[in-house]
Each structure stands twice: as C-alpha cells, then as structure tokens.
CSV table of N, CA and C in Angstrom, one decimal:
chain,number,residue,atom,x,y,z
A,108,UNK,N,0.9,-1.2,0.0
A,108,UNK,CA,0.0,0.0,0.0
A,108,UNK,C,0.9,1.2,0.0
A,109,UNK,N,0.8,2.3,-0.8
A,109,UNK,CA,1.3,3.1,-1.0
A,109,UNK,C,1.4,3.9,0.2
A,110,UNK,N,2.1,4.9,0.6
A,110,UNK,CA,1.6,6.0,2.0
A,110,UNK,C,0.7,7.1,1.5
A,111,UNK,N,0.4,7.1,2.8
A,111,UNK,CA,-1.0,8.7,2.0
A,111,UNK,C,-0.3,9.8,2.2
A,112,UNK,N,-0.8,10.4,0.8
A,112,UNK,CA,0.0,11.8,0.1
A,112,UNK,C,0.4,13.1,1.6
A,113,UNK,N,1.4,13.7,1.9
A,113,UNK,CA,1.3,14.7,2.7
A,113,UNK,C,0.5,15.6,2.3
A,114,UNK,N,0.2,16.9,3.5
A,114,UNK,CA,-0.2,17.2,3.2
A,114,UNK,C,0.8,18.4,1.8
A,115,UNK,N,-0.1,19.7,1.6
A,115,UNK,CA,0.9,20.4,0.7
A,115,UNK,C,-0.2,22.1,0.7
A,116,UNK,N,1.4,22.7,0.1
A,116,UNK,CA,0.5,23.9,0.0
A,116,UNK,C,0.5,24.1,-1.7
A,117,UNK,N,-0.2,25.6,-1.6
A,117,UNK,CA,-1.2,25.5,-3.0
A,117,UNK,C,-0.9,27.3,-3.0
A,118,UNK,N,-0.7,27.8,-3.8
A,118,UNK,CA,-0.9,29.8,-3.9
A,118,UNK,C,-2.1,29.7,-4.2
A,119,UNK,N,-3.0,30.7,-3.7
A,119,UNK,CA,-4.4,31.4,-4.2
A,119,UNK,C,-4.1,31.5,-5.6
A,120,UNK,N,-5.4,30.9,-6.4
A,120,UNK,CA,-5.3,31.3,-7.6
A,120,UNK,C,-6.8,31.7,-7.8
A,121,UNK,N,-7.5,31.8,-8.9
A,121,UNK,CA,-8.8,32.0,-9.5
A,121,UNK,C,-9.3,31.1,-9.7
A,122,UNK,N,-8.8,29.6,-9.5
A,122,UNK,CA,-9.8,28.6,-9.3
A,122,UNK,C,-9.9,27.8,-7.9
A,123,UNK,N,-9.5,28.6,-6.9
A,123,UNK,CA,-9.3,28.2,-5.7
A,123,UNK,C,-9.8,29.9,-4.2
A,124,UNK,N,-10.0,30.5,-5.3
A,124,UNK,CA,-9.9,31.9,-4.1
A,124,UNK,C,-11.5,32.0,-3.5
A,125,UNK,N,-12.6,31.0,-4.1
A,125,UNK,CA,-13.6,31.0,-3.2
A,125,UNK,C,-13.8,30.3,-2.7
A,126,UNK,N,-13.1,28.7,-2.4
A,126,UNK,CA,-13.1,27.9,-1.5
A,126,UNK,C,-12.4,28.2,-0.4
A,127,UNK,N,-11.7,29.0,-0.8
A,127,UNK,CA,-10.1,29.2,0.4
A,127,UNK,C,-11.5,30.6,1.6
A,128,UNK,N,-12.1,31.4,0.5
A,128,UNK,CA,-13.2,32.2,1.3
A,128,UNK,C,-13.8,31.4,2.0
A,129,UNK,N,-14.7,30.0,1.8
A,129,UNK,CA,-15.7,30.0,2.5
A,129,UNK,C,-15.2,28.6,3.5
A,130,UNK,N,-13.8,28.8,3.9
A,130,UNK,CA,-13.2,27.5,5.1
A,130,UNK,C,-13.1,28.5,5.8
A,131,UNK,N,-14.0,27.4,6.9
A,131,UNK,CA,-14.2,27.8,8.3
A,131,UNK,C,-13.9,27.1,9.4
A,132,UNK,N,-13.0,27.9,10.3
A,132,UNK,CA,-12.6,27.7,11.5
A,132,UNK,C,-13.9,26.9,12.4
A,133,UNK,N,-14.1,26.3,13.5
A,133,UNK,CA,-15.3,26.3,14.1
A,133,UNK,C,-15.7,27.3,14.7
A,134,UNK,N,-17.4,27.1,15.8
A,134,UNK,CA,-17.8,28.3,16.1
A,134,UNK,C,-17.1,29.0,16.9
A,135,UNK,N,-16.6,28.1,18.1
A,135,UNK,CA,-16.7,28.8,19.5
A,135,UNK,C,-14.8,29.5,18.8
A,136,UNK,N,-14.3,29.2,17.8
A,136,UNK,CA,-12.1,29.8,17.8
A,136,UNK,C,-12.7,31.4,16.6
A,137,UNK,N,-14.5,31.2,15.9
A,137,UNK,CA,-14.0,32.4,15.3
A,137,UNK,C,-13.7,34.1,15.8
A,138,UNK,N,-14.1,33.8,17.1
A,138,UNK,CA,-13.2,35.4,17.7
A,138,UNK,C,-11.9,35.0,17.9
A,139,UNK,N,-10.9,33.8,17.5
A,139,UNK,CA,-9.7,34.3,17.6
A,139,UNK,C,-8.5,34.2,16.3
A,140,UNK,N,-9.6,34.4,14.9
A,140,UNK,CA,-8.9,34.2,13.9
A,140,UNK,C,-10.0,34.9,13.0
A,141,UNK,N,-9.0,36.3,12.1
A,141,UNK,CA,-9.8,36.7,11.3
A,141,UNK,C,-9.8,35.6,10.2
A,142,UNK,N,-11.3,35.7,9.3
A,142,UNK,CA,-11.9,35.2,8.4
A,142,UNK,C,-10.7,35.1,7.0
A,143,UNK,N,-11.0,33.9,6.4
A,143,UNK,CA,-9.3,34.0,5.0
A,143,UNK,C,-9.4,34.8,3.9
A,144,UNK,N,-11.3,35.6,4.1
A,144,UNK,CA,-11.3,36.6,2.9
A,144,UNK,C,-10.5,37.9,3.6
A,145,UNK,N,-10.1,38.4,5.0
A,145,UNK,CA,-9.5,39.1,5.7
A,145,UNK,C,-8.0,39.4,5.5
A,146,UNK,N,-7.9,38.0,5.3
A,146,UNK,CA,-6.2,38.3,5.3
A,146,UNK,C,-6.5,37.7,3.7
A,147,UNK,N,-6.6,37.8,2.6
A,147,UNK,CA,-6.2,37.7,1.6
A,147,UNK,C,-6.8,39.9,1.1
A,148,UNK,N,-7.2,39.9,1.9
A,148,UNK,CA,-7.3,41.4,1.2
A,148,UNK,C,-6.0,42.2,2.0
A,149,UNK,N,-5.3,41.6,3.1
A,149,UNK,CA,-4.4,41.7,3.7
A,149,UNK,C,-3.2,41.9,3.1
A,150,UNK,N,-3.4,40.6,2.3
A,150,UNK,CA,-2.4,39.8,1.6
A,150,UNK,C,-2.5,40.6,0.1
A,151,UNK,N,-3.4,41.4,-0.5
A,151,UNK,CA,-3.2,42.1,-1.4
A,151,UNK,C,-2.8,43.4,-0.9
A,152,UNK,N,-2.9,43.9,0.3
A,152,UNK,CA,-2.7,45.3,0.5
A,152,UNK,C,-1.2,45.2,0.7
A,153,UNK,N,-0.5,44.3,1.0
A,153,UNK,CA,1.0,44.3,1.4
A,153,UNK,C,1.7,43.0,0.8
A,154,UNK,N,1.6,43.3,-0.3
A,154,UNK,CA,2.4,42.3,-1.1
A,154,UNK,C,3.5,41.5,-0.9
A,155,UNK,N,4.4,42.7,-0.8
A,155,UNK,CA,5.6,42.2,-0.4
A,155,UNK,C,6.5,42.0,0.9
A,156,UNK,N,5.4,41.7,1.9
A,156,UNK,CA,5.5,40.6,2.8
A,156,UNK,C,4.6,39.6,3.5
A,157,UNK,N,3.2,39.5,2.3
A,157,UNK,CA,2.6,38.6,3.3
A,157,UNK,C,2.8,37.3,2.1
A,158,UNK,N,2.7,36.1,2.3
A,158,UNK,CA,2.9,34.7,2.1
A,158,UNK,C,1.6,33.8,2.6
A,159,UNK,N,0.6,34.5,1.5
A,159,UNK,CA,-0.5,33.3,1.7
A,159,UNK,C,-0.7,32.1,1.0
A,160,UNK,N,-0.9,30.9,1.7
A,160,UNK,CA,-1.3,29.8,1.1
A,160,UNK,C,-2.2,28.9,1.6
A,161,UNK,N,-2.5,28.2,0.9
A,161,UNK,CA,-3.9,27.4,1.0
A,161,UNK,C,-2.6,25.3,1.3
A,162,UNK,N,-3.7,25.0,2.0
A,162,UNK,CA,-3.0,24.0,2.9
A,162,UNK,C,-4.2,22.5,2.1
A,163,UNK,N,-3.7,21.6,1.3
A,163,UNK,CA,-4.5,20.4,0.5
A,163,UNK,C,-4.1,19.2,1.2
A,164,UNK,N,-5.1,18.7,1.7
A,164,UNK,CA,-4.2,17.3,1.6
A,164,UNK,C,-5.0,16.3,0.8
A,165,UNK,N,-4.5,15.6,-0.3
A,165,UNK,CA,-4.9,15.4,-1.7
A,165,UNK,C,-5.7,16.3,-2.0
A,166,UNK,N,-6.8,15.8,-2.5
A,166,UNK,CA,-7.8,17.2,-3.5
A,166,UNK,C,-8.3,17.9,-2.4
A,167,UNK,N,-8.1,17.1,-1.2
A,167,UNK,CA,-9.2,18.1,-0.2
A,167,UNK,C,-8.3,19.6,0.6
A,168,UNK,N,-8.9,21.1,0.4
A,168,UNK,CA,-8.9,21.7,0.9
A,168,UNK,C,-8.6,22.1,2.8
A,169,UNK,N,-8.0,21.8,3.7
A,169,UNK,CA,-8.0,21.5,4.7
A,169,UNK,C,-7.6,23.1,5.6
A,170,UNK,N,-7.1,24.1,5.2
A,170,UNK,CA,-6.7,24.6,6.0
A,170,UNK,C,-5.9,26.5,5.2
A,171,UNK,N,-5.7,27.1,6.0
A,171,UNK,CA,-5.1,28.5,4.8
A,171,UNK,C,-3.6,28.8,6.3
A,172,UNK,N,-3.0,29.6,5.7
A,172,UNK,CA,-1.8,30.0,6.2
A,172,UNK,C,-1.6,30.9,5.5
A,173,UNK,N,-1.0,32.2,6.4
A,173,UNK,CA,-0.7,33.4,6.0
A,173,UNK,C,1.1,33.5,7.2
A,174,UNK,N,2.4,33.9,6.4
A,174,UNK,CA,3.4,34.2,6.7
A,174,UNK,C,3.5,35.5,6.5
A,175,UNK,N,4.6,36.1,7.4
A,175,UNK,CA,4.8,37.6,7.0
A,175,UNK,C,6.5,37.3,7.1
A,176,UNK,N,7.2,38.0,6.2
A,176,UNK,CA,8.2,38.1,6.3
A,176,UNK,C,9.4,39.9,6.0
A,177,UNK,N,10.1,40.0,6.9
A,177,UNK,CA,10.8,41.1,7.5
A,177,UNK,C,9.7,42.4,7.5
A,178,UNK,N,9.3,42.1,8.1
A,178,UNK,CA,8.2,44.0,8.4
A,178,UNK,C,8.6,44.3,10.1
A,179,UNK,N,8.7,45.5,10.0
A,179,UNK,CA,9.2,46.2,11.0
A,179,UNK,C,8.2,46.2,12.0
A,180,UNK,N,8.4,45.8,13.1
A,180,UNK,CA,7.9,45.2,14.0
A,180,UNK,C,7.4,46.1,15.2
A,181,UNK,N,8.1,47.5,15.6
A,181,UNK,CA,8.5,48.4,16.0
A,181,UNK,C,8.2,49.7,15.7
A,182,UNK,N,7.5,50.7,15.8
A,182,UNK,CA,7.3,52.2,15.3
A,182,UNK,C,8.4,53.1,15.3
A,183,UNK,N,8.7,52.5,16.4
A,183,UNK,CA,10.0,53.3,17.6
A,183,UNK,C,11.4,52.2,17.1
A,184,UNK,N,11.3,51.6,16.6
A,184,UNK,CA,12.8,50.7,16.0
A,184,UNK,C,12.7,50.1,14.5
A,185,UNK,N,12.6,50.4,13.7
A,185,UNK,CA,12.6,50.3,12.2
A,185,UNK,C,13.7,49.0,12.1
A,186,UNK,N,14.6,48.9,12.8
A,186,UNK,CA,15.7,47.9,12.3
A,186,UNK,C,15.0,46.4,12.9
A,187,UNK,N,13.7,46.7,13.8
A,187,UNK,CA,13.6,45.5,14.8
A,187,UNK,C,12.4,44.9,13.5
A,188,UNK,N,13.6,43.8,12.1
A,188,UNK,CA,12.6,43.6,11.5
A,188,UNK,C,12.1,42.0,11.6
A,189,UNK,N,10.9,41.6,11.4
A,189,UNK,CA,10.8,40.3,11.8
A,189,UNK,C,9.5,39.3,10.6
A,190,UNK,N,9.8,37.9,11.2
A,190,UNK,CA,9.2,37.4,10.4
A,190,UNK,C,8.5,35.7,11.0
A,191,UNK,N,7.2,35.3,10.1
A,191,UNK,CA,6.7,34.7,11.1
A,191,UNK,C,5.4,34.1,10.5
A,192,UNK,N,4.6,33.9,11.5
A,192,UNK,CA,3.3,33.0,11.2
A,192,UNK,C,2.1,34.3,11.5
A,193,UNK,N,1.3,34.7,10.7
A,193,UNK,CA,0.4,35.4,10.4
A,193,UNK,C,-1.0,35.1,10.8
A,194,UNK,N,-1.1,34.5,9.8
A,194,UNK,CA,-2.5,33.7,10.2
A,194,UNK,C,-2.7,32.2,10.2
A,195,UNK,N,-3.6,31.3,10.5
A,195,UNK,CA,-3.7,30.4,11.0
A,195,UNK,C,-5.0,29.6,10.6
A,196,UNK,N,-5.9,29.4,9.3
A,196,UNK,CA,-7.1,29.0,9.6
A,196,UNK,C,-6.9,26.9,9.7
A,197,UNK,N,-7.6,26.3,10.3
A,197,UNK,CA,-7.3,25.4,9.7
A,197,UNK,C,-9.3,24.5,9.7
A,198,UNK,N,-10.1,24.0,9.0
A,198,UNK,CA,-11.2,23.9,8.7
A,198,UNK,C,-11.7,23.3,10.3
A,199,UNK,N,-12.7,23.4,10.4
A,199,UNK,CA,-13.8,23.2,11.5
A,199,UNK,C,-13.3,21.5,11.8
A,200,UNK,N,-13.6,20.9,11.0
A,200,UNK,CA,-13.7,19.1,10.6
A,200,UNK,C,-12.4,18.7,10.4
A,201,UNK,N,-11.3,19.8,10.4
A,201,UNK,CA,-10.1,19.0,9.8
A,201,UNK,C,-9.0,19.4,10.9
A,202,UNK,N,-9.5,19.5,11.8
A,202,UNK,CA,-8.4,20.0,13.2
A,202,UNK,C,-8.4,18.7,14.1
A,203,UNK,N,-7.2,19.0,14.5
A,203,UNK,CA,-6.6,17.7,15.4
A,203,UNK,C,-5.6,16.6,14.6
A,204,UNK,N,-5.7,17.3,13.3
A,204,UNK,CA,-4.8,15.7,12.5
A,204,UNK,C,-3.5,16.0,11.5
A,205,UNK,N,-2.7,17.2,12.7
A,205,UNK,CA,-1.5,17.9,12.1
A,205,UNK,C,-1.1,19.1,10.8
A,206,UNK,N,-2.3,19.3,10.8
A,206,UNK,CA,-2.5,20.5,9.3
A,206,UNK,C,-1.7,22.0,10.5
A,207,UNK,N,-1.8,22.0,11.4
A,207,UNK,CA,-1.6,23.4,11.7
A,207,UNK,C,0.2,23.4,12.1
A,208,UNK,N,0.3,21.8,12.8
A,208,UNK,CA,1.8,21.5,12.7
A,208,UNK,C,2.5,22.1,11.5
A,209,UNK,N,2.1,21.4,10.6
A,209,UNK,CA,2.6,21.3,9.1
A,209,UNK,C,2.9,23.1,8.8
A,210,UNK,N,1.6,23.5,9.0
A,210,UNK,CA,1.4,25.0,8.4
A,210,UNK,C,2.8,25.8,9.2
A,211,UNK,N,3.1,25.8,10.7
A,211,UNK,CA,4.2,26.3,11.7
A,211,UNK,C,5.2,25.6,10.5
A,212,UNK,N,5.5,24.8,10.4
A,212,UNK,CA,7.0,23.7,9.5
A,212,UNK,C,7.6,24.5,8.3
A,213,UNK,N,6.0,24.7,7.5
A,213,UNK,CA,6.1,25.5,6.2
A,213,UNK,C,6.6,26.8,6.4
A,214,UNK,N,6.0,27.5,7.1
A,214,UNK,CA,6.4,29.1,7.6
A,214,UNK,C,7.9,28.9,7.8
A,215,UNK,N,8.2,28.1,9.2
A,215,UNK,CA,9.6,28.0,9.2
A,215,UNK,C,10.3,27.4,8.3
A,216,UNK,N,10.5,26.4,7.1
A,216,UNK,CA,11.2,26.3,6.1
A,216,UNK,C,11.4,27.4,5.6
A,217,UNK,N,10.2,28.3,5.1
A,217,UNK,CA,10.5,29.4,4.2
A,217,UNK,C,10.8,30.4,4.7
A,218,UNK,N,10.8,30.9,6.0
A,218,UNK,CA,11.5,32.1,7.0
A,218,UNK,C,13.1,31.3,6.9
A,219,UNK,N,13.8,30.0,7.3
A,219,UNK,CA,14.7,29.8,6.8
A,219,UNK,C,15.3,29.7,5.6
A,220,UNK,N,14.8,29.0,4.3
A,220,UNK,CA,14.8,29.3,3.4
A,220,UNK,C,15.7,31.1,3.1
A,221,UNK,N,14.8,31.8,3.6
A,221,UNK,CA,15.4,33.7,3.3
A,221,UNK,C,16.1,34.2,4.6
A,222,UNK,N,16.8,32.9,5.0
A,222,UNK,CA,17.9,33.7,5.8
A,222,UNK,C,17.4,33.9,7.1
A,223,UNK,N,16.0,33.6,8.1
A,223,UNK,CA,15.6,33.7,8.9
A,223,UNK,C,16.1,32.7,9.9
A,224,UNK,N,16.4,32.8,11.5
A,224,UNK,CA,16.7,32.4,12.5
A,224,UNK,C,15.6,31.9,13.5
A,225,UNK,N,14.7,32.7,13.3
A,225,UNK,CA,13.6,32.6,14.4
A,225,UNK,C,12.5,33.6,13.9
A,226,UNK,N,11.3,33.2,13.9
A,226,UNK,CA,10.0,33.2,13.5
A,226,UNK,C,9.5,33.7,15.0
A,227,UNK,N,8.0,34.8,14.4
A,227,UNK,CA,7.3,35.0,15.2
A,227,UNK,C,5.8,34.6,15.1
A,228,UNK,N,5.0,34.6,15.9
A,228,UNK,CA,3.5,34.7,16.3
A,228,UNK,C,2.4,34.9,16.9
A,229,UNK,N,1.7,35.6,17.2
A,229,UNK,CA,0.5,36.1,17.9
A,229,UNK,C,-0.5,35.1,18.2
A,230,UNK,N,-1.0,35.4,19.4
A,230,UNK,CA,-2.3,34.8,19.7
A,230,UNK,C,-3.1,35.2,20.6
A,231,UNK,N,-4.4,35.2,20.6
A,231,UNK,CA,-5.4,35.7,21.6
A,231,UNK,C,-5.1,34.9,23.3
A,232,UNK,N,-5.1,35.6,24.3
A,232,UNK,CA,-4.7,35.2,25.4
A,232,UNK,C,-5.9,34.1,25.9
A,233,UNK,N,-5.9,33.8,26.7
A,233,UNK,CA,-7.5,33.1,27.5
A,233,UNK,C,-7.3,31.3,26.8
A,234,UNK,N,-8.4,30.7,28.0
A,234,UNK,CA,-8.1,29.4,28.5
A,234,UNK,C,-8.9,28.8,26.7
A,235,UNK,N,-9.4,29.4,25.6
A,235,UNK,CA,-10.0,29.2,24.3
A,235,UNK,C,-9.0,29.3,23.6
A,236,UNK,N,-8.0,30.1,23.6
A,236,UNK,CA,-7.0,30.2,22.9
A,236,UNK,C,-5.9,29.5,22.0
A,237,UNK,N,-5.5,29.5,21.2
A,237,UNK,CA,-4.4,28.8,21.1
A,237,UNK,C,-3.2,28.8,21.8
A,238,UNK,N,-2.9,29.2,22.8
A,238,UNK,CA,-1.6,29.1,23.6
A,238,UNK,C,-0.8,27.7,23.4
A,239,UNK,N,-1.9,26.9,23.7
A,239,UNK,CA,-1.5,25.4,24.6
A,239,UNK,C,-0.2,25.0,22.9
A,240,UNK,N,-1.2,25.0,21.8
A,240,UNK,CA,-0.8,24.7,20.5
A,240,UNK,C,0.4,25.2,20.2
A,241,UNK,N,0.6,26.4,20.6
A,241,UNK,CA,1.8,27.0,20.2
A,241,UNK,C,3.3,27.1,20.8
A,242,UNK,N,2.5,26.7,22.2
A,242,UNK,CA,3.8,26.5,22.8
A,242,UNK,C,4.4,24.8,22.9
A,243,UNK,N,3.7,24.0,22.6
A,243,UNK,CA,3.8,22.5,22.3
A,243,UNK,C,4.6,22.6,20.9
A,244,UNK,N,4.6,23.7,19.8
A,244,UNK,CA,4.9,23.7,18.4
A,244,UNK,C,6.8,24.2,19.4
A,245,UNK,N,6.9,24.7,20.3
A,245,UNK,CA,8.2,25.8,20.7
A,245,UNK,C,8.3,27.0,20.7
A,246,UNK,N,6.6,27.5,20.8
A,246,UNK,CA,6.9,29.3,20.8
A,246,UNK,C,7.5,29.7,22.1
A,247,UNK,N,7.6,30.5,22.5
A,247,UNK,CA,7.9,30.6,23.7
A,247,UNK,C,7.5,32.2,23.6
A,248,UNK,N,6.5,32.8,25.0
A,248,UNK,CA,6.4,34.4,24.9
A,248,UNK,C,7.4,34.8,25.2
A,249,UNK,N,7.2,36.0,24.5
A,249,UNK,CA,8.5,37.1,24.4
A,249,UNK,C,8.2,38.1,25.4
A,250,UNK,N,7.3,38.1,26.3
A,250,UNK,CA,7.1,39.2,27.1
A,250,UNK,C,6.3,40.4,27.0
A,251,UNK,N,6.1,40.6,24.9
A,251,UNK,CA,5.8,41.7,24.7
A,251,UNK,C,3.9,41.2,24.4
A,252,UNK,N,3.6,42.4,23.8
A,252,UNK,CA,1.4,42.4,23.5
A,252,UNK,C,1.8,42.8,22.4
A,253,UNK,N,1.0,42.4,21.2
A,253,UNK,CA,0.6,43.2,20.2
A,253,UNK,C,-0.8,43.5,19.6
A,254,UNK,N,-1.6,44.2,19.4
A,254,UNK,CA,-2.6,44.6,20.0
A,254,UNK,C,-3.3,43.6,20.5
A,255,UNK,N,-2.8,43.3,21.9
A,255,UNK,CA,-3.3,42.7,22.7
A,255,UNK,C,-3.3,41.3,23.1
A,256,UNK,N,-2.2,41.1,22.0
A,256,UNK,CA,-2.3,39.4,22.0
A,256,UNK,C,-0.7,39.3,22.1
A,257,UNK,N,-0.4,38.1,22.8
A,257,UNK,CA,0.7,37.5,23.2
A,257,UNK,C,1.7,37.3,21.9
A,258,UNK,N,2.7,37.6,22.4
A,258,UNK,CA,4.0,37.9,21.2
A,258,UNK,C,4.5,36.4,21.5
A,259,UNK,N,4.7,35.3,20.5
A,259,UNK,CA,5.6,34.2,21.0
A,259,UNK,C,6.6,34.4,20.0
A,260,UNK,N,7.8,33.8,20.2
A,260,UNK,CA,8.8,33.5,19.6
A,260,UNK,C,9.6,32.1,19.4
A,261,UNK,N,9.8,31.5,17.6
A,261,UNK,CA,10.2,30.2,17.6
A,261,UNK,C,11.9,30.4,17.0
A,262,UNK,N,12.8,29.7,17.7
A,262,UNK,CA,14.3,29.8,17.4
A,262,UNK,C,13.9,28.7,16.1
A,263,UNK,N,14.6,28.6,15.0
A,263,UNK,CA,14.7,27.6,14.2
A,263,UNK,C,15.9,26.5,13.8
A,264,UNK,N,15.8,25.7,13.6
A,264,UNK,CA,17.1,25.0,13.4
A,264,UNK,C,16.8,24.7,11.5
A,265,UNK,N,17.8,24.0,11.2
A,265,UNK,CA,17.7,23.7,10.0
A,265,UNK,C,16.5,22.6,9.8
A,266,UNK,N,15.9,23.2,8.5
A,266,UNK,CA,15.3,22.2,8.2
A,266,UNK,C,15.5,20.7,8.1
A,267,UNK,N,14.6,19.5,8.0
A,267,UNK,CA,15.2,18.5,7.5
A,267,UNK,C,14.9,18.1,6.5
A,268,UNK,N,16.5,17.7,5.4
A,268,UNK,CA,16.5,17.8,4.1
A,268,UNK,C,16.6,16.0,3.9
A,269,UNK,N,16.6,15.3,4.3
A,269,UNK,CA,16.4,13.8,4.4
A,269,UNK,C,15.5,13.1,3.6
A,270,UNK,N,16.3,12.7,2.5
A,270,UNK,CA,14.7,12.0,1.4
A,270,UNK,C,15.4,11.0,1.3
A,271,UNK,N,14.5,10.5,2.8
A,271,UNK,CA,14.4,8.4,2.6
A,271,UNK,C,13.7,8.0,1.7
C-alpha cells in the first residue's frame, strides 16, 4: 500500500480563491482568527510581505496559512525587523490531525529558506486560545502584546532535508 500523500501547499489562484473564502474555522475559535477573505485582502494590501497559502491534503482543501516576512515590528525601531506565522485557519472538521503543525514547519522552512533564525507569532490570550498549541509547536512568549495578544517566539534550526 502506498503511504498517504502529505499534506501540501497551494498559492491562491482563480480557481481556488472562493473555497479558500468559505473555510471555516469552528464556532466557539472564530473570535480568535480573522476570516481567510481578511487576510487575503491583507495579503493584497501588502504584497511584499505577506505569504498566503492554501493548505490540500490530496484534493481536499484543509486549512489557509498566512506568513509575513521582515516588516518592521517596532514604530519606535525600524531595524527590529521580523518574520513569522500570520495567520492560521485550519477547517472546522479537519483540526486535530497535524495541518496546523505542518502550516508552523512551512512558515519555518520558508523564514529559513530567506535567511531567517527565528519566526514570530500572535495569539489571543484566555483558556480558548491557542496558547496550549503554540507552545507545544516551541513558541515561547517574548514578554511583549501586540494589540493585545501575546507575542511568542520560535528559534529555528535547519530544516530537514532527508529524502528516505
């Protein structure tokens, strides 16, 4: 028996940008993740640093990911520039079975990939949150809020390049 296909990512295109619209997080996480029509108008307003992708595993649609890479993190420090995990959808029905792992893996390949050390990420504070997830992935808080939500930070090591 063959192994089943990983999962993979996908760019928004025109035959994919109204499915990627209408995946949905469940009820009780959508106050802690804007909607993927949000961050793709995001993702057109700032081109050249957001890194949206759509998350398949075979034909099926499972999940969206938004990266940001080097934007100035700082009002008051221009040089404090940084890069990271953005957004986070992953479908209502398809959580629990490593799509959001994967999505953290991808971010970090391609933050390393361009020369990056360590990735950042936000999340809404409270016992609904994603915390538990993020710090199981290695974030660790950095101490700081951004509007309002916890700043974590992931150190990266090299990818692994091992094709058994």
């Amino acid at each position: 028996m063959p192994p089943a296909p990983e999962p993979r990512l996908e760019k928004i295109t025109p035959g994919n940008v109204d499915a990627a619209c209408d995946l949905r997080v469940r009820p009780d996480q959508e106050h802690l993740v804007e909607p993927v029509a949000r961050s793709l108008a995001e993702a057109y307003a700032w081109p050249d640093i957001a890194w949206p992708r759509l998350i398949y595993d075979g034909d099926e649609l499972v999940g969206f990911l938004m990266g940001f890479f080097r934007i100035p993190w700082r009002e008051e420090a221009p040089d404090d520039l940084r890069s990271g995990l953005w957004r986070l959808n992953v479908a209502a029905d398809r959580q629990g079975r490593g799509y959001g792992r994967f999505a953290v893996r991808a971010v970090a390949d391609e933050a390393w990939r361009r020369g990056e050390r360590r990735i950042y990420t936000t999340w809404e504070p409270g016992d609904d949150g994603p915390e538990r997830f993020y710090l199981r992935l290695g974030f660790r808080p950095t101490g700081e809020l951004s509007g309002g939500q916890t700043v974590g930070a992931l150190d990266l090591s090299a990818p692994d390049t091992d094709a058994d």
